[in-house]
Coordinates of C-alpha atoms and ligand atoms in Angstrom, one line a residue:
X1 CA 34.5 79.6 -111.1
X2 CA 35.3 80.9 -107.5
X3 CA 34.1 78.0 -105.2
X4 CA 32.4 80.6 -102.8
X5 CA 30.6 82.2 -105.7
X6 CA 26.8 81.9 -105.9
X7 CA 26.2 79.6 -108.7
X8 CA 22.9 81.5 -109.6
X9 CA 24.8 84.8 -109.9
X10 CA 27.7 83.1 -111.8
X11 CA 25.4 81.6 -114.4
X12 CA 24.0 85.0 -115.4
X13 CA 27.4 87.0 -115.1
X14 CA 29.1 84.4 -117.2
X15 CA 27.3 85.4 -120.3
X16 CA 26.1 88.7 -121.6
X17 CA 22.4 88.6 -121.7
X18 CA 22.2 92.1 -123.3
X19 CA 23.0 90.2 -126.6
X20 CA 19.8 88.4 -126.3
X21 CA 17.7 91.1 -124.5
X22 CA 18.2 93.3 -127.7
X23 CA 16.0 91.0 -129.6
X24 CA 13.2 91.3 -127.0
X25 CA 12.6 95.1 -126.8
X26 CA 9.5 95.3 -128.9
X27 CA 7.7 92.6 -126.9
X28 CA 8.9 94.1 -123.6
X29 CA 7.5 97.5 -124.5
X30 CA 4.2 95.9 -125.7
X31 CA 3.8 94.0 -122.5
X32 CA 4.5 97.2 -120.3
X33 CA 1.9 99.1 -122.4
X34 CA -0.7 96.6 -121.2
X35 CA 0.0 97.1 -117.6
X36 CA -1.7 100.4 -117.0
X37 CA 1.4 102.1 -115.6
X38 CA 0.8 105.7 -114.9
X39 CA 3.3 108.5 -113.9
X40 CA 4.4 108.4 -110.3
X41 CA 3.8 104.7 -109.8
X42 CA 6.3 102.8 -107.9
X43 CA 7.5 99.9 -109.8
X44 CA 10.1 97.1 -108.9
X45 CA 11.3 95.1 -111.7
X46 CA 12.8 91.8 -110.5
X47 CA 15.4 90.0 -112.5
X48 CA 15.3 93.1 -114.7
X49 CA 18.4 92.2 -116.9
X50 CA 19.4 95.4 -118.8
X51 CA 15.9 96.9 -118.6
X52 CA 13.7 95.5 -121.3
X53 CA 10.7 96.2 -119.3
X54 CA 12.1 98.6 -116.6
X55 CA 12.9 101.4 -119.2
X56 CA 9.5 101.5 -120.9
X57 CA 7.9 101.6 -117.5
X58 CA 10.1 104.6 -116.6
X59 CA 9.3 106.2 -120.0
X60 CA 5.6 106.2 -118.8
X61 CA 6.7 108.3 -115.8
X62 CA 6.8 105.5 -113.1
X63 CA 9.6 105.6 -110.4
X64 CA 11.3 102.3 -111.3
X65 CA 13.8 100.2 -109.5
X66 CA 15.4 97.3 -111.4
X67 CA 17.0 94.6 -109.3
X68 CA 19.1 91.8 -110.7
X69 CA 21.6 89.4 -109.5
X70 CA 24.2 89.9 -112.3
X71 CA 26.4 93.1 -111.8
X72 CA 27.2 93.3 -115.5
X73 CA 23.4 93.6 -116.4
X74 CA 22.8 96.1 -113.5
X75 CA 25.7 98.2 -115.0
X76 CA 24.2 97.9 -118.5
X77 CA 20.7 98.8 -117.3
X78 CA 22.1 102.0 -115.6
X79 CA 24.0 102.9 -118.7
X80 CA 20.8 102.6 -120.9
X81 CA 18.7 104.7 -118.4
X82 CA 21.4 107.3 -118.2
X83 CA 21.7 107.4 -122.0
X84 CA 18.0 108.2 -122.3
X85 CA 18.0 110.7 -119.4
X86 CA 15.6 108.5 -117.4
X87 CA 16.6 109.7 -113.8
X88 CA 13.4 108.0 -112.6
X89 CA 14.9 104.6 -113.4
X90 CA 17.8 103.0 -111.5
X91 CA 19.2 99.6 -111.2
X92 CA 20.9 97.8 -108.4
X93 CA 22.3 94.4 -107.5
X94 CA 20.1 92.0 -105.4
X95 CA 18.6 88.6 -105.0
X96 CA 14.9 87.9 -105.7
X97 CA 14.8 85.3 -102.9
X98 CA 15.9 88.1 -100.3
X99 CA 15.0 91.7 -100.9
X100 CA 16.2 93.0 -97.6
X101 CA 16.5 95.9 -96.9
X102 CA 13.7 97.0 -99.0
X103 CA 10.9 98.0 -96.7
X104 CA 7.5 96.1 -96.7
X105 CA 4.7 97.6 -99.0
X106 CA 7.1 99.7 -101.0
X107 CA 5.7 99.2 -104.5
X108 CA 2.5 99.6 -106.5
X109 CA 3.6 97.1 -109.2
X110 CA 6.2 94.3 -109.1
X111 CA 7.1 93.0 -112.6
X112 CA 9.3 90.0 -113.2
X113 CA 9.5 88.9 -116.8
X114 CA 11.5 85.7 -117.2
X115 CA 13.5 86.9 -114.1
X116 CA 12.5 85.8 -110.6
X117 CA 11.7 82.4 -112.1
X118 CA 15.4 81.7 -112.3
X119 CA 16.0 82.5 -108.6
X120 CA 16.5 79.5 -106.3
X121 CA 14.0 79.1 -103.3
X122 CA 10.7 79.9 -105.2
X123 CA 8.8 80.0 -101.9
X124 CA 11.0 82.8 -100.6
X125 CA 10.7 84.6 -104.0
X126 CA 6.9 84.6 -103.7
X127 CA 7.0 85.8 -100.1
X128 CA 9.4 88.5 -100.9
X129 CA 7.4 89.8 -103.9
X130 CA 4.2 89.9 -101.7
X131 CA 6.1 91.5 -98.9
X132 CA 7.3 94.5 -100.9
X133 CA 4.0 95.1 -102.7
X134 CA 1.6 97.5 -101.0
X135 CA -1.9 96.2 -100.3
X136 CA -4.0 97.0 -103.5
X137 CA -0.9 96.7 -105.5
X138 CA -0.1 94.0 -108.2
X139 CA 2.5 91.4 -109.0
X140 CA 3.0 90.4 -112.8
X141 CA 5.3 87.6 -113.8
X142 CA 6.1 86.2 -117.1
X143 CA 7.2 82.5 -116.9
X144 CA 8.3 80.0 -119.5
X145 CA 6.2 77.0 -119.6
X146 CA 7.6 73.4 -119.3
X147 CA 6.9 71.2 -122.2
X148 CA 5.7 74.2 -124.2
X149 CA 6.6 73.6 -128.0
X150 CA 7.9 77.1 -128.6
X151 CA 11.4 78.5 -128.4
X152 CA 12.6 79.3 -124.9
X153 CA 11.1 76.2 -123.2
X154 CA 12.5 74.0 -126.1
X155 CA 16.0 75.7 -125.8
X156 CA 16.0 75.2 -122.0
X157 CA 14.9 71.5 -122.5
X158 CA 17.5 70.8 -125.0
X159 CA 20.3 72.6 -123.0
X160 CA 19.4 70.6 -119.9
X161 CA 19.6 67.3 -121.8
X162 CA 23.2 68.0 -122.5
X163 CA 24.0 69.4 -119.0
X164 CA 25.1 67.5 -116.0
X165 CA 22.2 66.7 -113.5
X166 CA 21.5 69.6 -111.2
X167 CA 22.4 69.4 -107.5
X168 CA 20.2 67.6 -105.1
X169 CA 17.3 69.8 -104.0
X170 CA 17.5 72.0 -107.2
X171 CA 13.9 73.3 -108.2
X172 CA 13.7 73.8 -111.9
X173 CA 12.8 77.5 -112.9
X174 CA 10.3 75.9 -115.3
X175 CA 8.0 75.0 -112.3
X176 CA 7.1 78.8 -112.3
X177 CA 5.3 78.0 -115.5
X178 CA 2.9 75.5 -113.8
X179 CA -0.2 77.0 -112.4
X180 CA -0.5 74.6 -109.5
X181 CA 3.0 75.5 -108.3
X182 CA 2.5 79.2 -108.6
X183 CA -0.9 78.9 -106.5
X184 CA 1.1 76.9 -103.9
X185 CA 3.9 79.4 -103.7
X186 CA 1.7 82.5 -103.3
X187 CA -0.7 80.5 -100.9
X188 CA 2.3 80.1 -98.7
X189 CA 2.9 83.9 -98.9
X190 CA -0.7 84.5 -97.8
X191 CA -2.4 85.2 -101.2
X192 CA -5.5 83.1 -101.9
X193 CA -6.2 81.4 -105.3
X194 CA -8.9 83.9 -106.3
X195 CA -6.4 86.8 -106.4
X196 CA -4.3 85.0 -109.1
X197 CA -5.0 85.3 -112.8
X198 CA -3.3 83.3 -115.4
X199 CA -3.2 84.0 -119.1
X200 CA -0.8 82.8 -122.1
X201 CA 0.9 85.4 -124.1
X202 CA 3.5 85.7 -126.7
X203 CA 7.1 87.3 -126.7
X204 CA 8.6 87.7 -130.1
X205 CA 12.3 87.5 -130.6
X206 CA 13.5 89.6 -133.6
X207 CA 17.0 89.7 -134.8
X208 CA 18.3 91.2 -138.0
X209 CA 20.5 88.2 -138.4
X210 CA 19.7 84.6 -139.6
X211 CA 18.6 81.8 -137.2
X212 CA 22.1 80.2 -137.2
X213 CA 23.5 83.5 -136.1
X214 CA 21.0 83.8 -133.4
X215 CA 21.8 80.3 -132.1
X216 CA 25.5 81.3 -131.9
X217 CA 24.4 84.4 -129.6
X218 CA 22.7 81.7 -127.2
X219 CA 25.8 79.6 -127.4
X220 CA 28.2 82.4 -126.5
X221 CA 26.1 84.7 -124.2
X222 CA 23.0 82.9 -122.6
X223 CA 24.2 81.3 -119.3
X224 CA 22.1 78.1 -119.5
X225 CA 23.2 77.4 -123.1
X226 CA 26.8 78.3 -122.4
X227 CA 26.8 75.7 -119.8
X228 CA 25.2 73.1 -121.9
X229 CA 27.8 73.7 -124.6
X230 CA 30.6 73.6 -122.0
X231 CA 29.4 70.1 -120.9
X232 CA 28.7 68.9 -124.5
X233 CA 32.2 69.9 -125.5
X234 CA 33.7 67.6 -122.8
X235 CA 31.5 64.7 -124.2
X236 CA 32.2 65.3 -127.8
X237 CA 28.6 66.2 -128.3
X238 CA 28.8 70.0 -129.0
X239 CA 28.0 69.4 -132.7
X240 CA 24.9 67.3 -132.0
X241 CA 23.7 70.2 -129.6
X242 CA 24.4 72.9 -132.2
X243 CA 22.5 70.7 -134.9
X244 CA 19.5 70.4 -132.5
X245 CA 19.3 74.1 -131.8
X246 CA 19.8 75.0 -135.4
X247 CA 16.9 72.8 -136.3
X248 CA 14.7 74.3 -133.6
X249 CA 15.5 78.0 -134.6
X250 CA 15.0 77.3 -138.4
X251 CA 11.7 75.5 -137.7
X252 CA 10.5 78.2 -135.4
X253 CA 11.6 81.2 -137.6
X254 CA 8.6 83.1 -139.0
X255 CA 10.6 85.7 -140.9
X256 CA 9.8 86.0 -144.6
X257 CA 13.4 86.3 -145.4
X258 CA 16.1 83.8 -144.5
X259 CA 18.6 86.4 -143.4
X260 CA 16.5 87.5 -140.4
X261 CA 14.9 85.9 -137.5
X262 CA 11.5 86.4 -135.9
X263 CA 10.5 83.7 -133.5
X264 CA 7.3 83.9 -131.2
X265 CA 7.6 82.2 -127.9
X266 CA 4.6 81.4 -125.5
X267 CA 4.6 82.2 -121.8
X268 CA 2.5 82.1 -118.8
X269 CA 1.5 85.5 -117.5
X270 CA 0.7 85.5 -113.9
X271 CA -1.1 88.5 -112.2
X272 CA -1.4 88.6 -108.5
X273 CA -3.6 91.1 -106.6
X274 CA -2.1 91.8 -103.2
Ligands
SAM301 C1 16.2 85.6 -119.0 S1 16.8 87.0 -118.1 C2 15.5 88.1 -118.3 C3 15.9 89.6 -118.1 C4 14.8 90.7 -118.2 N1 13.7 90.4 -117.3 C5 14.3 90.7 -119.5 O1 13.1 90.5 -119.8 O2 15.2 90.9 -120.5 C6 16.8 86.5 -116.5 C7 17.3 87.5 -115.5 O3 17.1 87.1 -114.2 C8 18.3 87.3 -113.4 N2 18.3 86.6 -112.2 C9 18.5 85.3 -112.1 N3 18.4 85.0 -110.9 C10 18.2 86.0 -110.1 C11 18.0 86.3 -108.7 N4 18.1 85.2 -107.8 N5 17.7 87.5 -108.2 C12 17.5 88.5 -109.3 N6 17.7 88.3 -110.5 C13 18.0 87.1 -111.0 C14 19.4 87.2 -114.4 O4 20.6 87.9 -114.0 C15 18.9 87.7 -115.7 O5 19.0 89.1 -115.8

């Protein structure tokens, strides 16, 4: 890695999240369908990846801007939008903890589904999301929950147990899945507790391949798991990591056939009225 490179950007550009995102499309569309998006609404999708939620929002006629720190995902999002002829959906590179030069009060709705939670400086992230939302607008976040027994929380827990300790001052992305932390961050951005709603919901990962092949996708394309394997390989523990993930995916798979994967994962939905 280039020593001057932002490690947060490097983590997501290293892999190819489109390989995982392809299994999340149905849940992304279902979530967007519940948000009351109407034609002409201005929507910002932060940490948008290749557009799992941005594209369905644009299909409903919203003017959508997707911002992501990873240039490969921004390119993939723009390609997907172009292929569908969605001229009202564009993607650009940016950091959720500093959205300058986006003007204040630009959007009716700011969505961030498992996106902004991965940005460092969570207090800055909350402040920026509030700043760019117009009064009367909404912020909707989807955040994985620490200690939750379902898929993604467990992948991240297992991956971090094989990874080197994070640098001093690192704030775990999973803290966005704790209501008290969310309240504290938005309070510091000027939003009182009563304007924040919490609910639990489910995303289902669907792959036409068996669980072990899906584990391989995480190993080769999902930044946090790639880093865990890189560290585990150095300690001779890659086999143990693979076995733990195989067991997790097998145990969580709800597909009737052994050749396909369907795994539900619980997340915290945060809705903030600005
Ligand atoms: C788990 S993926 C989710 C992507 C997308 N929201 C989806 O639902 O498919 C996390 C995304 O957050 C992006 N990300 C991480 N840190 C970021 C930051 N500081 N600013 C903007 N995007 C960031 C990553 O590049 C990646 O696309």
